[in-house]
PDB file of C-alpha atoms in Angstrom:
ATOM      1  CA  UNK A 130     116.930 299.371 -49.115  1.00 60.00           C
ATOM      2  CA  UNK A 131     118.880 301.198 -46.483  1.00 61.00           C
ATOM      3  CA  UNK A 132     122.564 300.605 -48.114  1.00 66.00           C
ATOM      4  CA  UNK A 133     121.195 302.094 -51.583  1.00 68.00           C
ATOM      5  CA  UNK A 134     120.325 305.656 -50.164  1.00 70.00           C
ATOM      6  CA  UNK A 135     123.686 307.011 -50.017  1.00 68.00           C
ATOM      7  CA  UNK A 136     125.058 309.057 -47.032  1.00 78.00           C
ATOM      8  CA  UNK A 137     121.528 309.666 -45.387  1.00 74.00           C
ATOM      9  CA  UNK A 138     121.512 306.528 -44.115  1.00 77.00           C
ATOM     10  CA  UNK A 139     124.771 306.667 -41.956  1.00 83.00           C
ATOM     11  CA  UNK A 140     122.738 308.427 -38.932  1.00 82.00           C
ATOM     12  CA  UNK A 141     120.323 305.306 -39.269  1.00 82.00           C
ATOM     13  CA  UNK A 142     122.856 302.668 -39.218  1.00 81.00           C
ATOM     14  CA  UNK A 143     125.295 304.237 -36.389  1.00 81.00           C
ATOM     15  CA  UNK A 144     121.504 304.506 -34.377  1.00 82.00           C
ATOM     16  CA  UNK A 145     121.001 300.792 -34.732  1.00 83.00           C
ATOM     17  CA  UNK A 146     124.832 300.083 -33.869  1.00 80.00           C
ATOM     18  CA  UNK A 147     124.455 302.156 -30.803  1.00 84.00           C
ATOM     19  CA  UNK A 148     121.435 300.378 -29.304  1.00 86.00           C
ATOM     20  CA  UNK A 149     122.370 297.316 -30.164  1.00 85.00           C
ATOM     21  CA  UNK A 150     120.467 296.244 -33.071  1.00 85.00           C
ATOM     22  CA  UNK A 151     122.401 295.713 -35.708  1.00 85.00           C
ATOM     23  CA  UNK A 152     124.695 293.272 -33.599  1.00 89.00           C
ATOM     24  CA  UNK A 153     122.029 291.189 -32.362  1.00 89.00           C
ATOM     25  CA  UNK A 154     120.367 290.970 -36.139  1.00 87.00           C
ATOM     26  CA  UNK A 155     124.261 289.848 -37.123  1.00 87.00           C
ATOM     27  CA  UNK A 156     126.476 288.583 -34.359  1.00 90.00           C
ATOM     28  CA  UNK A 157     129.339 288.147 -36.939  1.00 88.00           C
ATOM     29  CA  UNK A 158     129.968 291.841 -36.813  1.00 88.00           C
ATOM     30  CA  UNK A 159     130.572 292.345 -33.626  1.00 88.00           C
ATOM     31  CA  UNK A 160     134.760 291.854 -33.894  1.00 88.00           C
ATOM     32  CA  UNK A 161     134.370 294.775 -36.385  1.00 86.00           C
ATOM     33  CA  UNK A 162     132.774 297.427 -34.314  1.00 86.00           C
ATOM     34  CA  UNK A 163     135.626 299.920 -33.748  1.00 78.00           C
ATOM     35  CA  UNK A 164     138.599 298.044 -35.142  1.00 77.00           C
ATOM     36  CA  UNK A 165     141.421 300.446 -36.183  1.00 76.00           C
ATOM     37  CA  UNK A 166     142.674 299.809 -39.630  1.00 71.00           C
ATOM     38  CA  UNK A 167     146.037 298.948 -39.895  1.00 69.00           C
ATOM     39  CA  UNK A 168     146.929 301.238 -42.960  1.00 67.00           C
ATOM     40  CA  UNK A 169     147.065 304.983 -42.515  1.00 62.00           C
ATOM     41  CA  UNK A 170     145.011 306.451 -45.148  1.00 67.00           C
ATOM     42  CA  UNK A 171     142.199 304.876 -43.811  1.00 64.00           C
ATOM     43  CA  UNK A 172     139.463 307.825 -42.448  1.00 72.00           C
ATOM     44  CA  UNK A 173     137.290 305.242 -40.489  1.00 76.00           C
ATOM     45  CA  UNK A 174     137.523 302.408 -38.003  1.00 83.00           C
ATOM     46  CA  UNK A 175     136.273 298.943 -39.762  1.00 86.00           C
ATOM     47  CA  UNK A 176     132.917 298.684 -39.602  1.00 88.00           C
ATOM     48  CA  UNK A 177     132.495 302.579 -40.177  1.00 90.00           C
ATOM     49  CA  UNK A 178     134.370 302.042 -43.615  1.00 91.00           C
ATOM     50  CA  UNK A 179     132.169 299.346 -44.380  1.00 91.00           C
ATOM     51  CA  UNK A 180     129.100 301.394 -43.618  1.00 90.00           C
ATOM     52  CA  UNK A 181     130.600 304.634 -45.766  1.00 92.00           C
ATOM     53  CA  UNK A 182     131.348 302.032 -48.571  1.00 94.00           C
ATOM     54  CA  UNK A 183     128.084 301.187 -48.711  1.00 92.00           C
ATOM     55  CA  UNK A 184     126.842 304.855 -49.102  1.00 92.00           C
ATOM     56  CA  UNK A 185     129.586 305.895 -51.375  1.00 94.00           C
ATOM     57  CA  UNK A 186     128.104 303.069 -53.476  1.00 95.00           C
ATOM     58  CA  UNK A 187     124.465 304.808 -53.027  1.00 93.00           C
ATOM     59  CA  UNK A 188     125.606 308.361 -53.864  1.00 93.00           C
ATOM     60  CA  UNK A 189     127.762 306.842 -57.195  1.00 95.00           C
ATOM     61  CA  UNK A 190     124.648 305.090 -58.769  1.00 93.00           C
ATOM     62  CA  UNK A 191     122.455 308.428 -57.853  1.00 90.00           C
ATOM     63  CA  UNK A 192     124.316 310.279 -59.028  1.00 92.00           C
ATOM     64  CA  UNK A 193     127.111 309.988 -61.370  1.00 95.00           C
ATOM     65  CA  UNK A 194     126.437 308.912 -64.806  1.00 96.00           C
ATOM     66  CA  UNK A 195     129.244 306.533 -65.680  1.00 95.00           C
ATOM     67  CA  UNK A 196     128.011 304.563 -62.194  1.00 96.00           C
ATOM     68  CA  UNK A 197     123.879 304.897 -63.035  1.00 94.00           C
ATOM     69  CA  UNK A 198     126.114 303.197 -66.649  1.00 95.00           C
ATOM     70  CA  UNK A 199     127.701 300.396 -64.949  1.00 96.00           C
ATOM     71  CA  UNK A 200     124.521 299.649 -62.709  1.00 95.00           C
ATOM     72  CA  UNK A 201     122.311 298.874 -65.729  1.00 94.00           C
ATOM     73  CA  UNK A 202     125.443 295.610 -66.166  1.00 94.00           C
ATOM     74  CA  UNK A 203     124.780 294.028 -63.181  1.00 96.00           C
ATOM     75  CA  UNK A 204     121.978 291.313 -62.686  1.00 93.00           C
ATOM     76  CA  UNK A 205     122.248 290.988 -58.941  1.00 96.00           C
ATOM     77  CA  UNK A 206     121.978 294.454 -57.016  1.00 94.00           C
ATOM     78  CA  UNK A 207     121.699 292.961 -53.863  1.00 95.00           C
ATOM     79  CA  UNK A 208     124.887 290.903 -54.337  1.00 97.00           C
ATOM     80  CA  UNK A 209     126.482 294.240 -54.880  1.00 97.00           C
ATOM     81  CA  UNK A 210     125.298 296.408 -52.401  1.00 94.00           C
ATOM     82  CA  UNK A 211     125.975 293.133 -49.629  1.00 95.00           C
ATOM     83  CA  UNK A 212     129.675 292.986 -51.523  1.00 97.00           C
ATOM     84  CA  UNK A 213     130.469 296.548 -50.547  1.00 96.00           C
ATOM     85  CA  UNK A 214     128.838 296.741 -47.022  1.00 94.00           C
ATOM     86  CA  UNK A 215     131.386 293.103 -46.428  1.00 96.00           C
ATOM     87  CA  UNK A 216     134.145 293.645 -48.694  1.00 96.00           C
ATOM     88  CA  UNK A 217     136.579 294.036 -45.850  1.00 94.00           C
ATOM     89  CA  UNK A 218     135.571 291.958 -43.487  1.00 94.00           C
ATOM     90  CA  UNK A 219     138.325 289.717 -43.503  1.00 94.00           C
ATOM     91  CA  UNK A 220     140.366 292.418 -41.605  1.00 91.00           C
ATOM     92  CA  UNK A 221     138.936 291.612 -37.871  1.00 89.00           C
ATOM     93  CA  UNK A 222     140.068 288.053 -39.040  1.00 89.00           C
ATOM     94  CA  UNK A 223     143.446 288.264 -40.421  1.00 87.00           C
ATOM     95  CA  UNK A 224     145.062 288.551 -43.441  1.00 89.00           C
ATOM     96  CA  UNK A 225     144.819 288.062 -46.388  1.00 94.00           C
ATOM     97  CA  UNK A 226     141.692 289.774 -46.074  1.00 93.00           C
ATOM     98  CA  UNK A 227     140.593 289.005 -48.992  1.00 95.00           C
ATOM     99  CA  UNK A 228     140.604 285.327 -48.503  1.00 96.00           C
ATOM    100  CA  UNK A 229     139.863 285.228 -44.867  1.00 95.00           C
ATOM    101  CA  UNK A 230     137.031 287.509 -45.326  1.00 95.00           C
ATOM    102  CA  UNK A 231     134.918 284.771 -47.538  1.00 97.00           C
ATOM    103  CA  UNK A 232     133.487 282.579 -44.564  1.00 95.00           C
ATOM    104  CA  UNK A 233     132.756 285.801 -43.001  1.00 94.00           C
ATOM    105  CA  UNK A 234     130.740 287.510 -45.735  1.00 96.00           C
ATOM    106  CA  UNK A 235     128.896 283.910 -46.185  1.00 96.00           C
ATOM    107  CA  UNK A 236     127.797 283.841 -42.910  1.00 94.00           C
ATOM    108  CA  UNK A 237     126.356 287.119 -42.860  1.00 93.00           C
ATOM    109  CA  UNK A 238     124.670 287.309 -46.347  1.00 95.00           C
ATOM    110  CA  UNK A 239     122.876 284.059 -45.123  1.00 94.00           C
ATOM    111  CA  UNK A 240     121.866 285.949 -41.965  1.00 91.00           C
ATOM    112  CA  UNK A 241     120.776 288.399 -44.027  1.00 90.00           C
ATOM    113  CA  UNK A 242     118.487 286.311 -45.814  1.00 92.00           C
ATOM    114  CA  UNK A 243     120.164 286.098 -49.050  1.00 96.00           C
ATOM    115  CA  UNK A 244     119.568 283.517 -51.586  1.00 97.00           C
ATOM    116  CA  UNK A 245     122.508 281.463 -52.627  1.00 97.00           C
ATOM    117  CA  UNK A 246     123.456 282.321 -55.758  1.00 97.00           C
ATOM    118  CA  UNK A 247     123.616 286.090 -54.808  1.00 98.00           C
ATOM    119  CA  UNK A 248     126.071 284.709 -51.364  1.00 98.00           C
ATOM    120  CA  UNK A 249     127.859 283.286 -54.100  1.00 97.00           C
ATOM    121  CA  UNK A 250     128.533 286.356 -55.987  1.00 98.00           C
ATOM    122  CA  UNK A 251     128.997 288.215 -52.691  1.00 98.00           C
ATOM    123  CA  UNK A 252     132.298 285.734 -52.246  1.00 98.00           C
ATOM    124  CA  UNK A 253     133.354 286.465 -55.394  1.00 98.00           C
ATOM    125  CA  UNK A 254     133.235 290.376 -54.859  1.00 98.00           C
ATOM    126  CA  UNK A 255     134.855 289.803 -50.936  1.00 98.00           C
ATOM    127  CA  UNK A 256     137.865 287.817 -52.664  1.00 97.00           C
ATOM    128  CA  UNK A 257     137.959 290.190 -56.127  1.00 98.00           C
ATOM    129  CA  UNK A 258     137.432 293.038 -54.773  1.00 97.00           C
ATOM    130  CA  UNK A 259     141.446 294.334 -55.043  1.00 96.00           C
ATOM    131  CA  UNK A 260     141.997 293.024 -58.586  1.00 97.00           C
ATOM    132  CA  UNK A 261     140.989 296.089 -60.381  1.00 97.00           C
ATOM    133  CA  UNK A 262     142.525 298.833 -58.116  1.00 95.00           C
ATOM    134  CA  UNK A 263     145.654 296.917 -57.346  1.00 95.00           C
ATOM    135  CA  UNK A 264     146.067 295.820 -61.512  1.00 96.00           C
ATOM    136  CA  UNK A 265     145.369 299.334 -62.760  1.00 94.00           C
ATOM    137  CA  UNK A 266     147.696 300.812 -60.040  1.00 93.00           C
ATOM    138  CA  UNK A 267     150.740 298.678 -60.257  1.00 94.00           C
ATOM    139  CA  UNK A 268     150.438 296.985 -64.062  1.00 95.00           C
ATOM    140  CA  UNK A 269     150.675 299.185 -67.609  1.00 94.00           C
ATOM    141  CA  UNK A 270     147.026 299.286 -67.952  1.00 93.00           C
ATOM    142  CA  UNK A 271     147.482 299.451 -72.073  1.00 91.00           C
ATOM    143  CA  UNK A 272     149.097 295.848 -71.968  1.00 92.00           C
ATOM    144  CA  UNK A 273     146.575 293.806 -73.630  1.00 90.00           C
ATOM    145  CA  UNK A 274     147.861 290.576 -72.211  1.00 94.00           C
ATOM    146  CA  UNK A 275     146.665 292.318 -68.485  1.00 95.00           C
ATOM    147  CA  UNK A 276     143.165 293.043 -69.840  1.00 94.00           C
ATOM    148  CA  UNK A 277     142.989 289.056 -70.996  1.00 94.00           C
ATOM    149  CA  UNK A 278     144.125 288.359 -67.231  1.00 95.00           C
ATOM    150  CA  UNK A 279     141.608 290.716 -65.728  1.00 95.00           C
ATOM    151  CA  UNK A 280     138.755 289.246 -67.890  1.00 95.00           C
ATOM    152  CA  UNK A 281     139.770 285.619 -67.242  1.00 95.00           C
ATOM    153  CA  UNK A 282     140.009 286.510 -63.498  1.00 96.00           C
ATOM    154  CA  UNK A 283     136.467 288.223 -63.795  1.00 96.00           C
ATOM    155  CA  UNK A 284     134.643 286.068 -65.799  1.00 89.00           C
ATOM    156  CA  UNK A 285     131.485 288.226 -66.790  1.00 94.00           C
ATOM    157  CA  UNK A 286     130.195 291.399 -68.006  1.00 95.00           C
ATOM    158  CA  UNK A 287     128.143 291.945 -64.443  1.00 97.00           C
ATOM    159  CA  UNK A 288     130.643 291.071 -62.087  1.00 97.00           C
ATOM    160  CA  UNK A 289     133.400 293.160 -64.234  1.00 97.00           C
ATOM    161  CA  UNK A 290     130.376 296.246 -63.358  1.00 98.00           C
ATOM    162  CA  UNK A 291     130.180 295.132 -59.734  1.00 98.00           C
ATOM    163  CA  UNK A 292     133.763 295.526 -59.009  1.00 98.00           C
ATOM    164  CA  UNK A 293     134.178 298.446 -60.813  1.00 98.00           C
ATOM    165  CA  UNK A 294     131.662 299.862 -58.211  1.00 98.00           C
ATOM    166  CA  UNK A 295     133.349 298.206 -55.341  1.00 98.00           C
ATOM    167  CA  UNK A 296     136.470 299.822 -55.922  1.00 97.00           C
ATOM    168  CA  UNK A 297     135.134 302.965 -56.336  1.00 97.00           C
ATOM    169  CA  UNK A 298     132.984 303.011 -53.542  1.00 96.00           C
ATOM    170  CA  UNK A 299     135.462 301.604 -51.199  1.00 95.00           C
ATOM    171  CA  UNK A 300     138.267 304.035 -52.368  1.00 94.00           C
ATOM    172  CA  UNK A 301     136.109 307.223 -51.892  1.00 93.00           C
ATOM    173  CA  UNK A 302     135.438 305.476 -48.670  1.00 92.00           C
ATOM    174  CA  UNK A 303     139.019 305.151 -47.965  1.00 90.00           C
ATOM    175  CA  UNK A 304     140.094 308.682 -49.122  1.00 85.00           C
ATOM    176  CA  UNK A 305     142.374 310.489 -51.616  1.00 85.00           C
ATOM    177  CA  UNK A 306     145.140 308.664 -51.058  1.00 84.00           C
ATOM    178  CA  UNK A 307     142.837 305.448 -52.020  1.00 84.00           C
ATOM    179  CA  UNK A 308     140.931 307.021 -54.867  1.00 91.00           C
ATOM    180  CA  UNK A 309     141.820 310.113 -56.789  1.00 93.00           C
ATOM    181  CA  UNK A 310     140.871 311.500 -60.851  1.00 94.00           C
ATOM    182  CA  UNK A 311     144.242 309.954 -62.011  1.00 95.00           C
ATOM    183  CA  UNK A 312     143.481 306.103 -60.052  1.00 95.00           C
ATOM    184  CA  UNK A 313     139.347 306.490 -61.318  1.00 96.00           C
ATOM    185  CA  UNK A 314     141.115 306.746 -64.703  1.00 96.00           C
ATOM    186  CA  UNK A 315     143.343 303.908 -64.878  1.00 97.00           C
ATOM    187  CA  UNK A 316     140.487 301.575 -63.100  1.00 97.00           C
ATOM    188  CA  UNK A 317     138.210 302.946 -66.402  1.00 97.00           C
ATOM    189  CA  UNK A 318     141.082 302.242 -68.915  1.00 96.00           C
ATOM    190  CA  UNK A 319     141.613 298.436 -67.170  1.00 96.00           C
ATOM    191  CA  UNK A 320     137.755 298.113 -67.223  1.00 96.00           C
ATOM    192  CA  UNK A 321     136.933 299.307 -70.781  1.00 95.00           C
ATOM    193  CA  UNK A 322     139.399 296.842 -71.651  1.00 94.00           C
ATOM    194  CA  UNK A 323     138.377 293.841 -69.679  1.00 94.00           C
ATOM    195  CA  UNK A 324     134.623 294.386 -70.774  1.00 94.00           C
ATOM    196  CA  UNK A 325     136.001 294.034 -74.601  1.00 93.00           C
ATOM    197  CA  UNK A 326     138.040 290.953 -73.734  1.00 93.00           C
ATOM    198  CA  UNK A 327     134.257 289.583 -72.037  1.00 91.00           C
ATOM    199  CA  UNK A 328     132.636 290.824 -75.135  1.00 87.00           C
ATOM    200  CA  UNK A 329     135.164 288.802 -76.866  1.00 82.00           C
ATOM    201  CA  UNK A 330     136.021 292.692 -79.034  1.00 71.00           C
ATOM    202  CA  UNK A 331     139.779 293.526 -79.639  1.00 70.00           C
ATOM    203  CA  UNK A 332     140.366 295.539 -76.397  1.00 69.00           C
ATOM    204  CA  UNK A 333     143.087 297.881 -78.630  1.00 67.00           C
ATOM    205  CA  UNK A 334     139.851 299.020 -80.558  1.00 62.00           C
TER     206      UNK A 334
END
């Protein structure tokens, strides 16, 4: 409930963090609270990024269109909104982060109380979540053969939606550098084009 009201919910969460709270509900987080980022563009220690992820992610499905879109894809909105919040959390671990965040983000969606099929999904989304924004910025998003990889890789319509999200969300998080009109763009083109390959539609069309 918290993670889906967008940036109003950042005062809450750094109160919790401050006192204590949110450390003692999840003990797993604790090697995250203040870590530097190792890349540059980064605006906000670790767990701050996570936290700013996560209300990126609110704000998007509030309030642009194309996001509200997506949303109505994906059968498991808790999966996503956990996803975003531990997408990262691989970093206080080592890398790749992506990998070495899965135990991690396990552990804490159990804490958490979620079910297993939606911790399930949650590890997909921790070790997916740079296939879109790494494909779209370093492949030729019209090469068909790439959306066939990205929808093999993918697998379904929902979590296609979910990481489409993610990346947003996490690169507005990030900052410009991360996420700008011209990167949003080539993630849609690589998306559009996965969901047809899903849909099993000629992704040319």
């Amino acid at each position: 409930g918290v993670l889906q009201r967008g940036t109003v919910s950042l005062s809450a969460l750094a109160e919790l963090d401050e006192v204590g709270v949110w450390t003692a509900w999840i003990p797993e987080w604790g090697p995250l609270r203040g870590r530097a980022q190792r890349n540059p563009y980064h605006r906000f220690a670790l767990d701050r990024h996570a936290w700013h992820a996560a209300a990126e992610l609110g704000e998007l499905v509030r309030r642009a269109p194309w996001a509200a879109e997506t949303l109505a894809d994906i059968d498991d909105r808790e999966a996503l909104f956990l996803g975003v919040l531990l997408h990262d959390v691989g970093k206080a671990v080592g890398e790749p982060h992506a990998e070495t965040g899965v135990p991690l983000a396990r552990a804490i969606a159990a804490r958490m109380g979620a079910s297993p099929a939606t911790i399930d999904r949650i590890e997909r989304l921790v070790r997916l979540h740079l296939v879109l924004p790494d494909a779209a910025q370093r492949r030729d998003v019209t090469d068909p053969a790439l959306a066939q990889e990205v929808a093999a890789t993918v697998g379904d319509r929902s979590m296609l939606a979910m990481l489409h999200l993610l990346a947003a969300a996490d690169g507005q998080a990030t900052g410009p550098t991360a996420w700008s009109p011209w990167i949003a763009t080539l993630v849609q083109r690589l998306v559009t084009k996965g969901r047809a390959v899903v849909d099993e539609a000629d992704p040319d069309e």
